């Protein structure tokens, strides 16, 4: 009788161990897929960041600012006698 109980206990142990292996593999695959998605999202954000830096450089260029000041705001450089230097 005890031999059957030991065999049943071992069988249950093996069964639950197998279930745990299946669950761990499933979780591992799920986490790997999530990791791949996060890597892709990071790559997309890096690409967008590079494009934004390039755009910022374009919009902030001195020539671009001067062009907008002249065309849209009708600004001009002051005459040399109207320029004053402030001493610090």
Coordinates of N, CA and C in Angstrom, one line a residue:
X1 N 0.8 -1.2 0.0 CA 0.0 0.0 0.0 C 0.9 1.3 0.0
X2 N 1.9 1.3 0.8 CA 2.7 2.5 0.9 C 3.5 2.6 -0.4
X3 N 3.8 1.5 -1.1 CA 4.5 1.6 -2.4 C 3.6 2.4 -3.4
X4 N 2.3 2.1 -3.4 CA 1.4 2.8 -4.3 C 1.3 4.3 -3.9
X5 N 1.3 4.6 -2.6 CA 1.2 6.0 -2.2 C 2.5 6.8 -2.6
X6 N 3.6 6.1 -2.5 CA 4.9 6.7 -2.9 C 4.8 7.0 -4.4
X7 N 4.4 6.0 -5.2 CA 4.3 6.1 -6.6 C 3.4 7.2 -7.0
X8 N 2.2 7.3 -6.4 CA 1.2 8.3 -6.7 C 1.8 9.7 -6.3
X9 N 2.5 9.8 -5.2 CA 3.1 11.1 -4.8 C 4.1 11.5 -5.8
X10 N 4.9 10.6 -6.2 CA 6.0 10.9 -7.2 C 5.3 11.2 -8.6
X11 N 4.3 10.5 -9.0 CA 3.6 10.9 -10.2 C 3.0 12.2 -10.2
X12 N 2.4 12.6 -9.0 CA 1.8 14.0 -8.9 C 2.9 15.0 -8.9
X13 N 4.1 14.7 -8.3 CA 5.2 15.6 -8.3 C 5.7 15.8 -9.7
X14 N 5.8 14.8 -10.5 CA 6.2 14.9 -11.9 C 5.2 15.7 -12.7
X15 N 3.9 15.4 -12.5 CA 2.9 16.1 -13.2 C 2.9 17.6 -12.9
X16 N 3.0 18.0 -11.6 CA 3.1 19.4 -11.3 C 4.4 20.1 -11.8
X17 N 5.5 19.3 -11.8 CA 6.7 19.9 -12.3 C 6.6 20.1 -13.8
X18 N 5.9 19.2 -14.5 CA 5.7 19.4 -15.9 C 4.9 20.6 -16.2
X19 N 3.8 20.8 -15.4 CA 3.0 22.0 -15.5 C 3.8 23.3 -15.3
X20 N 4.7 23.2 -14.3 CA 5.5 24.4 -14.0 C 6.4 24.7 -15.2
X21 N 7.0 23.7 -15.8 CA 7.9 23.9 -17.0 C 7.1 24.5 -18.1
X22 N 5.9 24.0 -18.4 CA 5.1 24.6 -19.5 C 4.8 26.1 -19.2
X23 N 4.4 26.3 -17.9 CA 4.1 27.7 -17.5 C 5.3 28.6 -17.7
X24 N 6.4 28.1 -17.3 CA 7.7 28.9 -17.4 C 8.0 29.2 -18.8
X25 N 7.9 28.2 -19.7 CA 8.2 28.4 -21.1 C 7.2 29.4 -21.7
X26 N 6.0 29.3 -21.4 CA 5.0 30.3 -21.9 C 5.3 31.7 -21.4
X27 N 5.7 31.9 -20.2 CA 6.0 33.2 -19.6 C 7.3 33.7 -20.3
X28 N 8.2 32.8 -20.5 CA 9.5 33.2 -21.1 C 9.2 33.7 -22.5
X29 N 8.4 33.0 -23.3 CA 8.1 33.5 -24.7 C 7.3 34.8 -24.7
X30 N 6.4 34.9 -23.8 CA 5.6 36.2 -23.7 C 6.5 37.3 -23.4
X31 N 7.4 37.1 -22.4 CA 8.4 38.2 -22.0 C 9.3 38.5 -23.2
X32 N 9.8 37.5 -23.9 CA 10.7 37.8 -25.1 C 10.0 38.6 -26.1
X33 N 8.7 38.2 -26.4 CA 7.9 39.0 -27.4 C 7.8 40.5 -26.9
X34 N 7.5 40.6 -25.7 CA 7.4 42.0 -25.1 C 8.7 42.8 -25.2
X35 N 9.8 42.1 -25.0 CA 11.1 42.7 -25.1 C 11.4 43.1 -26.5
X36 N 11.1 42.3 -27.5 CA 11.3 42.6 -28.9 C 10.4 43.8 -29.3
X37 N 9.2 43.9 -28.8 CA 8.3 45.0 -29.1 C 8.9 46.3 -28.5
X38 N 9.5 46.2 -27.3 CA 10.1 47.4 -26.6 C 11.3 47.8 -27.4
X39 N 12.1 46.9 -27.9 CA 13.3 47.2 -28.7 C 12.9 48.0 -29.9
X40 N 11.8 47.5 -30.6 CA 11.4 48.2 -31.8 C 10.9 49.6 -31.5
X41 N 10.1 49.7 -30.4 CA 9.7 51.0 -30.0 C 10.8 52.0 -29.7
X42 N 11.9 51.5 -29.0 CA 13.1 52.2 -28.7 C 13.7 52.7 -30.0
X43 N 13.8 51.8 -31.0 CA 14.4 52.1 -32.3 C 13.6 53.2 -33.0
X44 N 12.3 53.1 -32.9 CA 11.4 54.1 -33.5 C 11.6 55.5 -32.9
X45 N 11.7 55.5 -31.5 CA 11.9 56.7 -30.8 C 13.3 57.3 -31.1
X46 N 14.3 56.5 -31.2 CA 15.6 57.0 -31.6 C 15.6 57.6 -32.9
X47 N 14.9 57.0 -33.9 CA 14.8 57.6 -35.2 C 14.1 58.9 -35.2
X48 N 13.0 59.0 -34.5 CA 12.2 60.2 -34.4 C 13.1 61.3 -33.7
X49 N 13.8 60.9 -32.7 CA 14.7 61.9 -32.0 C 15.7 62.5 -32.9
X50 N 16.3 61.6 -33.8 CA 17.3 62.1 -34.7 C 16.7 63.1 -35.7
X51 N 15.5 62.8 -36.2 CA 14.8 63.7 -37.1 C 14.4 65.0 -36.4
X52 N 14.0 64.9 -35.1 CA 13.7 66.2 -34.4 C 14.9 67.0 -34.2
X53 N 16.1 66.4 -33.9 CA 17.3 67.2 -33.8 C 17.7 67.8 -35.1
X54 N 17.5 67.1 -36.2 CA 17.8 67.7 -37.5 C 16.9 68.9 -37.8
X55 N 15.6 68.7 -37.5 CA 14.6 69.7 -37.7 C 14.9 71.0 -36.8
X56 N 15.3 70.7 -35.6 CA 15.6 71.8 -34.7 C 16.8 72.6 -35.2
X57 N 17.8 71.9 -35.7 CA 19.0 72.6 -36.3 C 18.6 73.4 -37.5
X58 N 17.6 72.9 -38.3 CA 17.2 73.7 -39.5 C 16.4 74.9 -39.0
X59 N 15.5 74.7 -38.1 CA 14.7 75.9 -37.7 C 15.5 76.9 -36.9
X60 N 16.5 76.4 -36.2 CA 17.2 77.4 -35.3 C 18.4 78.0 -36.0
X61 N 18.7 77.7 -37.2 CA 19.8 78.2 -37.9 C 19.7 79.7 -38.0
X62 N 20.8 80.4 -37.8 CA 20.8 81.9 -37.8 C 20.3 82.4 -39.1
X63 N 20.6 81.9 -40.2 CA 20.1 82.4 -41.5 C 18.6 82.2 -41.6
X64 N 18.1 81.2 -41.1 CA 16.6 80.9 -41.1 C 15.9 82.0 -40.2
X65 N 16.4 82.2 -39.1 CA 15.8 83.2 -38.2 C 15.9 84.6 -38.8
X66 N 17.0 84.9 -39.4 CA 17.1 86.2 -40.1 C 16.1 86.3 -41.2
X67 N 16.0 85.3 -42.0 CA 15.1 85.3 -43.1 C 13.6 85.5 -42.7
X68 N 13.2 84.8 -41.6 CA 11.9 85.0 -41.1 C 11.7 86.4 -40.5
X69 N 12.7 86.9 -39.9 CA 12.6 88.3 -39.3 C 12.4 89.3 -40.4
X70 N 13.1 89.1 -41.5 CA 13.0 90.1 -42.6 C 11.7 89.9 -43.3
X71 N 11.3 88.7 -43.7 CA 10.1 88.5 -44.5 C 8.8 88.6 -43.8
X72 N 8.7 88.0 -42.6 CA 7.4 88.0 -41.9 C 7.2 89.1 -40.9
X73 N 8.3 89.6 -40.4 CA 8.2 90.7 -39.3 C 8.7 92.0 -39.8
X74 N 9.1 92.1 -41.1 CA 9.6 93.3 -41.7 C 10.7 94.0 -40.8
X75 N 11.6 93.2 -40.3 CA 12.7 93.7 -39.5 C 13.9 93.9 -40.4
X76 N 14.7 94.9 -40.0 CA 15.9 95.3 -40.8 C 17.0 95.5 -39.8
X77 N 18.2 95.5 -40.3 CA 19.3 95.8 -39.4 C 19.3 97.3 -39.1
X78 N 19.7 97.7 -37.9 CA 19.7 99.1 -37.6 C 20.9 99.8 -38.3
X79 N 20.8 101.1 -38.5 CA 21.9 101.8 -39.1 C 23.1 101.8 -38.0
X80 N 24.3 101.8 -38.5 CA 25.5 101.7 -37.6 C 25.4 102.8 -36.5
X81 N 24.9 104.0 -36.8 CA 24.9 105.0 -35.7 C 23.8 104.8 -34.7
X82 N 22.9 103.8 -34.9 CA 21.9 103.5 -34.0 C 22.2 102.3 -33.1
X83 N 23.4 101.7 -33.3 CA 23.8 100.5 -32.6 C 24.7 101.0 -31.4
X84 N 24.3 100.6 -30.2 CA 25.0 101.0 -29.0 C 25.5 99.7 -28.3
X85 N 26.7 99.8 -27.7 CA 27.3 98.7 -27.0 C 27.1 98.9 -25.5
X86 N 26.7 97.9 -24.8 CA 26.5 98.0 -23.4 C 27.7 97.4 -22.7
X87 N 28.3 98.1 -21.8 CA 29.5 97.6 -21.1 C 29.0 96.9 -19.9
X88 N 29.6 95.8 -19.6 CA 29.2 95.0 -18.5 C 30.1 95.3 -17.3

